Coordinates of C-alpha atoms and ligand atoms in Angstrom, one line a residue:
X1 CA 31.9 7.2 -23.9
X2 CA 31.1 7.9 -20.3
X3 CA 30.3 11.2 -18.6
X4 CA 30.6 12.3 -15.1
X5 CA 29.4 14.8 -12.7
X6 CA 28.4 15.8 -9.2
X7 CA 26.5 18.2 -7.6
X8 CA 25.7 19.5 -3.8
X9 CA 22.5 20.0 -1.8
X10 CA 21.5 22.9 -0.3
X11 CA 19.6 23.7 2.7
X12 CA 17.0 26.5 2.3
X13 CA 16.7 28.9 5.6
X14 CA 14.1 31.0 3.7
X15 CA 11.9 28.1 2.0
X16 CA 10.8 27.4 -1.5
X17 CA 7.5 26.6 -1.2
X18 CA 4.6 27.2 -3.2
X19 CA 4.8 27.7 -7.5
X20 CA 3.6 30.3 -9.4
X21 CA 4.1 28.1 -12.2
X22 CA 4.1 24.6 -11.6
X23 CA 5.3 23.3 -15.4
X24 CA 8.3 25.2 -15.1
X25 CA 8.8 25.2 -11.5
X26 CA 9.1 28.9 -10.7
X27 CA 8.9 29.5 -7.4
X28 CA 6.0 31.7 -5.9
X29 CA 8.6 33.1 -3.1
X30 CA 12.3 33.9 -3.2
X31 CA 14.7 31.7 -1.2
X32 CA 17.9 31.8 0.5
X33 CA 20.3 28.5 1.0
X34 CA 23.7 27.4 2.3
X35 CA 25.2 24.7 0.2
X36 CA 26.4 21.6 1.9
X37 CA 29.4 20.6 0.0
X38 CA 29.9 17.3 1.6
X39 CA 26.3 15.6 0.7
X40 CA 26.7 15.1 -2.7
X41 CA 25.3 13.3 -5.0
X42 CA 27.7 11.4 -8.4
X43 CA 26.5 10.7 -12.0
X44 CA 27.6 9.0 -14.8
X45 CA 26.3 8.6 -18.5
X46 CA 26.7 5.6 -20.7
X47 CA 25.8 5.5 -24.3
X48 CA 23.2 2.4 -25.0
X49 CA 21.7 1.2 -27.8
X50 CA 18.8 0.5 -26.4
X51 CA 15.2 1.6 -27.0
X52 CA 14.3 3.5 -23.8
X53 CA 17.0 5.4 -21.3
X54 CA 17.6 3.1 -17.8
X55 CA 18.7 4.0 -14.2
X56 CA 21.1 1.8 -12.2
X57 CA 22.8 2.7 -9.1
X58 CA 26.1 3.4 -9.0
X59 CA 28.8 1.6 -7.1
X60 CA 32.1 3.0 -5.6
X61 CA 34.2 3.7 -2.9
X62 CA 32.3 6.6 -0.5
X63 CA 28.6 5.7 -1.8
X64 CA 25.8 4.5 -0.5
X65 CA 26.0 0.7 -0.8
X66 CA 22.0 0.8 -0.3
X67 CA 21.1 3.3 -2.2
X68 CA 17.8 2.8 -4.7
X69 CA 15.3 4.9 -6.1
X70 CA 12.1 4.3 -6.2
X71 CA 9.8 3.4 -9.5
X72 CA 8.3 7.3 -9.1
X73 CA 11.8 8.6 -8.7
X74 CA 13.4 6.8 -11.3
X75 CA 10.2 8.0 -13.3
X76 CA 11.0 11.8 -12.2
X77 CA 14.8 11.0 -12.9
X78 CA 14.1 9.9 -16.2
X79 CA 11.6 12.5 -17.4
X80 CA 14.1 15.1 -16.5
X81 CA 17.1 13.3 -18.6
X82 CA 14.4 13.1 -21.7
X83 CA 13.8 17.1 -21.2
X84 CA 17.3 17.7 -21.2
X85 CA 17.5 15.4 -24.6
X86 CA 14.7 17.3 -25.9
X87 CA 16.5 20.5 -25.1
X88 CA 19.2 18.9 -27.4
X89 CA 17.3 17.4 -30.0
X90 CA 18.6 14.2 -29.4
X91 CA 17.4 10.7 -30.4
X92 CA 19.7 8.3 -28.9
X93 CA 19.9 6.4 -25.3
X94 CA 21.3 6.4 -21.9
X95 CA 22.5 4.6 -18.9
X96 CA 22.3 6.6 -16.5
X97 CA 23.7 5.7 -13.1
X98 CA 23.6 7.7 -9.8
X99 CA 24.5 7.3 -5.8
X100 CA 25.2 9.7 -3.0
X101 CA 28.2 10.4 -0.8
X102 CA 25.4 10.3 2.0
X103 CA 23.7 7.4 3.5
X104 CA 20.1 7.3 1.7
X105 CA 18.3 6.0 5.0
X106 CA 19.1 8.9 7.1
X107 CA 16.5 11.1 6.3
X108 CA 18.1 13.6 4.4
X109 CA 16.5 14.4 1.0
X110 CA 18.8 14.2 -2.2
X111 CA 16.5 15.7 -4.6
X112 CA 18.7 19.4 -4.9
X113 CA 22.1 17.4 -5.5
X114 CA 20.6 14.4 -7.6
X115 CA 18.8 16.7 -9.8
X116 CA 22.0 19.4 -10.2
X117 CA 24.6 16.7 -10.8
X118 CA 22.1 15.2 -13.3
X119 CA 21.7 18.1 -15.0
X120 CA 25.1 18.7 -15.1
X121 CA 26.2 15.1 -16.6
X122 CA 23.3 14.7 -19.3
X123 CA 24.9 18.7 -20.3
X124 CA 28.1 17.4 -20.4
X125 CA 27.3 14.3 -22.7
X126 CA 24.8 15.9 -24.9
X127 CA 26.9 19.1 -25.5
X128 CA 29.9 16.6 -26.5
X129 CA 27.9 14.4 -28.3
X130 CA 25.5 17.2 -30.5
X131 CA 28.3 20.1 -30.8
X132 CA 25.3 22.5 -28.9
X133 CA 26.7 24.6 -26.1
X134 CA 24.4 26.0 -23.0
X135 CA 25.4 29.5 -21.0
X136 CA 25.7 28.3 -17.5
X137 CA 22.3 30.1 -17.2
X138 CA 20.2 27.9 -18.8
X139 CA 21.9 24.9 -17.3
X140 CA 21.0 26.3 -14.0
X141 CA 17.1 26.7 -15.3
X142 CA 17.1 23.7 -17.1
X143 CA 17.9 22.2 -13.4
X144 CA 15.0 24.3 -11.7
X145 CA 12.5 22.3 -13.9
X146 CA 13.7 18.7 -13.2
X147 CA 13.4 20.1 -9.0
X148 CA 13.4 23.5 -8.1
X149 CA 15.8 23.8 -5.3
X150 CA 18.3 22.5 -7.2
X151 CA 18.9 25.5 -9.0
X152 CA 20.6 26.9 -6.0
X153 CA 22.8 23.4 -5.9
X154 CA 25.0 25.5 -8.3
X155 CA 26.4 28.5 -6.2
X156 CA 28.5 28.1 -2.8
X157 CA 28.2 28.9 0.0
X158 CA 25.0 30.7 0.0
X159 CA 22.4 30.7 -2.7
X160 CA 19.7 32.9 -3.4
X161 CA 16.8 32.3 -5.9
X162 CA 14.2 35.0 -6.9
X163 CA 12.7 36.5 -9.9
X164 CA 15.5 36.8 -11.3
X165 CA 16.7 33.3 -11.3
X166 CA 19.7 31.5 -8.5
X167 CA 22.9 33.4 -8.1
X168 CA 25.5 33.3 -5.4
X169 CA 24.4 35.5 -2.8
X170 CA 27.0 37.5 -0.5
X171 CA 26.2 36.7 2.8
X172 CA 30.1 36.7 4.2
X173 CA 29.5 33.8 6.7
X174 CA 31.0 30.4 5.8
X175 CA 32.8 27.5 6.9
X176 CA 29.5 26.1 9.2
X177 CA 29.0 22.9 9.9
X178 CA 25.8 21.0 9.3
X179 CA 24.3 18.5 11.5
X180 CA 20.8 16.8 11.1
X181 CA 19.3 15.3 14.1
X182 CA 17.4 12.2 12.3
X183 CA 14.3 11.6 14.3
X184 CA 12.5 9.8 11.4
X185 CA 14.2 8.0 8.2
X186 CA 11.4 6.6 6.6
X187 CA 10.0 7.9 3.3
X188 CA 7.4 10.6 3.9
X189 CA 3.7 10.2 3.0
X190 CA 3.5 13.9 1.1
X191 CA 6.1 14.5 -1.2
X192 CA 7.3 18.0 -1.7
X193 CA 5.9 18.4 -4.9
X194 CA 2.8 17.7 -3.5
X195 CA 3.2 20.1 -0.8
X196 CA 3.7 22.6 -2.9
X197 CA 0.8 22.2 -4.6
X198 CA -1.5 21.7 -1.3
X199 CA -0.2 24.5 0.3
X200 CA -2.2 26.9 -1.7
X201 CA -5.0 25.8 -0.1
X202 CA -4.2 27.9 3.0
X203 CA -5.7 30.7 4.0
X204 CA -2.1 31.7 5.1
X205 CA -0.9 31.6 2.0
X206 CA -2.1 34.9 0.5
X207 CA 0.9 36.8 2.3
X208 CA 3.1 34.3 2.2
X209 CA 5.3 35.5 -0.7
X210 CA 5.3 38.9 0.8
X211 CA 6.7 37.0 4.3
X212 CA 9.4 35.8 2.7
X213 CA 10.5 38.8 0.5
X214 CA 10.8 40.8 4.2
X215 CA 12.6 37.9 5.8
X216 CA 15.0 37.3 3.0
X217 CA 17.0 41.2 2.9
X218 CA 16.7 41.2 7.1
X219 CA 18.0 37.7 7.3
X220 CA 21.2 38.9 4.9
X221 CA 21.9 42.0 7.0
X222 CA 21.3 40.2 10.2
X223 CA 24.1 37.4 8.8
X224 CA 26.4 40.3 7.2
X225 CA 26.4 42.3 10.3
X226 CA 27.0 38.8 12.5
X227 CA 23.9 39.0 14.3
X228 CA 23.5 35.6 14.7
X229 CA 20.8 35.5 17.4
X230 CA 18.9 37.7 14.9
X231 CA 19.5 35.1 12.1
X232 CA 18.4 32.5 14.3
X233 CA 15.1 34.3 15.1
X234 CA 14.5 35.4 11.7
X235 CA 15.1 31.6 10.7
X236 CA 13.1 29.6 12.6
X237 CA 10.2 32.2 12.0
X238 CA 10.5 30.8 8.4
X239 CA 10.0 27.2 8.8
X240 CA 7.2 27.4 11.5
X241 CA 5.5 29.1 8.9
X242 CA 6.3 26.7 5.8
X243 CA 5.1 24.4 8.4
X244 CA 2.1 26.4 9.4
X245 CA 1.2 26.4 5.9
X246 CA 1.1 22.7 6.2
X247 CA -1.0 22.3 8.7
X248 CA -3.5 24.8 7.8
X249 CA -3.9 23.5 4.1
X250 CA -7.5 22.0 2.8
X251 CA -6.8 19.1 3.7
X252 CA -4.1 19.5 6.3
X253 CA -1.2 17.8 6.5
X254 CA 2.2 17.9 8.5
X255 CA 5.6 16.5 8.9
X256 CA 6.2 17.4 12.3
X257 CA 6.4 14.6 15.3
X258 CA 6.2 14.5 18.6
X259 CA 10.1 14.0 18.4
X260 CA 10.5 17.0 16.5
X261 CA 8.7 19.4 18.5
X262 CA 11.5 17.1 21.2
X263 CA 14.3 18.0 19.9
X264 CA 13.1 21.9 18.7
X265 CA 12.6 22.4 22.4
X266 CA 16.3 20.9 23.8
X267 CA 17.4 23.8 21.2
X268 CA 15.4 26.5 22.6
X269 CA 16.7 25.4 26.2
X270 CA 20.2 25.6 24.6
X271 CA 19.5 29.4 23.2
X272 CA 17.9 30.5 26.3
X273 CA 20.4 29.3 28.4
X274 CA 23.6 29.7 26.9
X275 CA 22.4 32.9 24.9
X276 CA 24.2 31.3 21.5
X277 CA 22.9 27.9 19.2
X278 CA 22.8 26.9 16.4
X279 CA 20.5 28.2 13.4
X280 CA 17.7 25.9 13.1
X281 CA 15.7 24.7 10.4
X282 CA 13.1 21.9 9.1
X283 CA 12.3 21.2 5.3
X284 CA 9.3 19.0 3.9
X285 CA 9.9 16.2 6.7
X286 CA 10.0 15.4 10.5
X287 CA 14.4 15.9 10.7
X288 CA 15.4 19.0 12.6
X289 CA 18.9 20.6 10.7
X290 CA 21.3 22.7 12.4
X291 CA 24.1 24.5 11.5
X292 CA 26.8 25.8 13.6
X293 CA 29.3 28.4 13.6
X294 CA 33.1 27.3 13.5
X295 CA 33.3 28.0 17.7
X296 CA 30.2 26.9 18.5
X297 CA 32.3 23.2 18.9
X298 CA 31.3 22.9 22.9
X299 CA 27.8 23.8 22.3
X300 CA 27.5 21.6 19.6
X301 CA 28.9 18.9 22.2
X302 CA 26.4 20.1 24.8
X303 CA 23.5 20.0 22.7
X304 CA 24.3 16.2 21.8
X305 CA 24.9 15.5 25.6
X306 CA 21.4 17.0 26.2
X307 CA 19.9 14.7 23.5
X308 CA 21.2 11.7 25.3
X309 CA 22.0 10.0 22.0
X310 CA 18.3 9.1 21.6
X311 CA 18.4 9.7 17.8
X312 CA 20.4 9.2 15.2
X313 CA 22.6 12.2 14.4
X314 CA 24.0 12.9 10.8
X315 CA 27.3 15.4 11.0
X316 CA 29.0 17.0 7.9
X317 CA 31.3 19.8 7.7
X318 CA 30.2 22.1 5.9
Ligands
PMV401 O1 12.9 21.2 -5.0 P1 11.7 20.5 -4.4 O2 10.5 20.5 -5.3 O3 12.0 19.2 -3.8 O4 11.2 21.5 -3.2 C1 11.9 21.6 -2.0 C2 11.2 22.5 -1.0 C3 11.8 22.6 0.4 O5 12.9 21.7 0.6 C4 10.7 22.2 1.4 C5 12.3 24.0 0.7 C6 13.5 24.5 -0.1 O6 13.5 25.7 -0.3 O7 14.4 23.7 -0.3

């Protein structure tokens, strides 16, 4: 038998970062994400009878003909498909194969789609194969603990992820397009889940949760009444101060790069002078994302022109 699924990433605009219970991965903040249904990442699930479970990649048409993980993320990968075994109470073994509909060298993490559509295919085998069914509830948590933003993989457009677990959230903008202005590709030296961990070193985290519980409601009105300059501001408050955290952890650490901070500025010019941009945001790495509005084609035009096609740019629509 095989299994299939897939899964999308998200993009948080009010970060996830910092647990307040790392076994389980619950988050010490509540978060807000847009889904980006075109960066997806594919699963499938053979039966083996061999002793352990293995990864291989997984080849087709529209995947990433380079696409590898490395021996800790096939060791994360792995763990997660034995939790969801153990969830089942199930003895036997996998194949597991995975790939992305996005190229892997462009700087754009897979770990909220990867995680989701793994989740998803090891359900959809080990429900089938042990006659035990999960509520769509505990799929979704069972997803948070392999990586916690992909809990919000599972709800389009937007996403929203608090105490009370990830739901769709109503936030009546959609239809934006995604770009991600690459300025570095290569594997970053702190992983998120380390980040997570270091950031509570900070003497700006005591008030950190509280930041992001006053951002989250004003950043939802600001969207539902189409303030979009509000958004914007409310937005890139967020990740300065994700990134803040970074630098201002025991040891500090930071993601940032002088090409960042270059291409951060050309959309600040763009803002100031054309009044209207692009909501901007930066995860756990030195890319710079942007998403655009469905009219906001010439000024997506004009900010590449102003970027002179120094970096690499990655384009989905969203
Ligand atoms: O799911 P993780 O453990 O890879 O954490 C991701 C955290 C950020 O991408 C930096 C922010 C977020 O909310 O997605």
């Amino acid at each position: 038998m095989i299994w299939k699924a897939d899964a999308p990433s998200n993009i948080a605009l009010i970060k996830y970062m910092g647990k307040s219970d790392s076994n389980l991965n619950i988050s010490a903040n509540p978060s807000l994400s847009y889904t980006l249904k075109d960066l997806r990442t594919f699963v499938e699930i053979h039966e083996t009878r061999e002793e352990c479970d293995r990864w291989v990649c997984l080849e087709g048409a529209g995947l990433d003909p380079n696409f590898s993980l490395s021996e800790k993320g096939k060791i994360k990968f792995l763990n997660h498909l034995r939790r969801i075994k153990n969830r089942f109470e199930f003895r036997g073994t996998f194949e597991i194969r995975s790939n992305n509909s996005f190229p892997s060298d462009c700087g754009l993490a897979s770990s909220a789609s990867s995680f989701a559509a793994l989740t998803l295919c090891a359900v959809r085998a080990l429900q089938s194969l042990t006659g035990l069914t999960l509520s769509e509830n505990e799929i979704v948590e069972l997803s948070r603990m392999g990586s916690g933003s992909s809990c919000r993989s599972f709800f389009s457009p937007w996403s929203i992820w608090d105490e009370a677990g990830a739901r769709a959230a109503e936030v009546g903008v959609s239809r934006l397009s995604h770009m991600v202005v690459v300025v570095d590709d290569r594997v970053k030296s702190v992983s998120s889940s380390e980040a997570h961990t270091r950031v509570a070193s900070s003497l700006l985290f005591g008030n950190r949760a509280e930041r992001a519980r006053q951002r989250l409601p004003r950043l939802m009105k600001a969207l539902q009444s189409s303030d979009w300059t509000q958004a914007h501001e409310i937005i890139w408050a967020e990740f300065w101060d994700m990134h803040a955290l970074f630098e201002t952890a025991d040891p500090a650490f930071g993601y940032m790069s002088p090409d960042s901070l270059h291409v951060l500025r050309c959309v600040r010019d763009l803002w100031n002078d054309e009044k209207d941009g692009p909501l901007v945001t930066m995860d756990a790495g030195p890319n710079v994302h942007l998403l655009f509005r469905e009219d906001q084609m010439s000024l997506r035009r004009e900010l590449q022109t102003r970027l002179k096609g120094t970096f690499q740019i990655w384009e989905s629509q969203a």
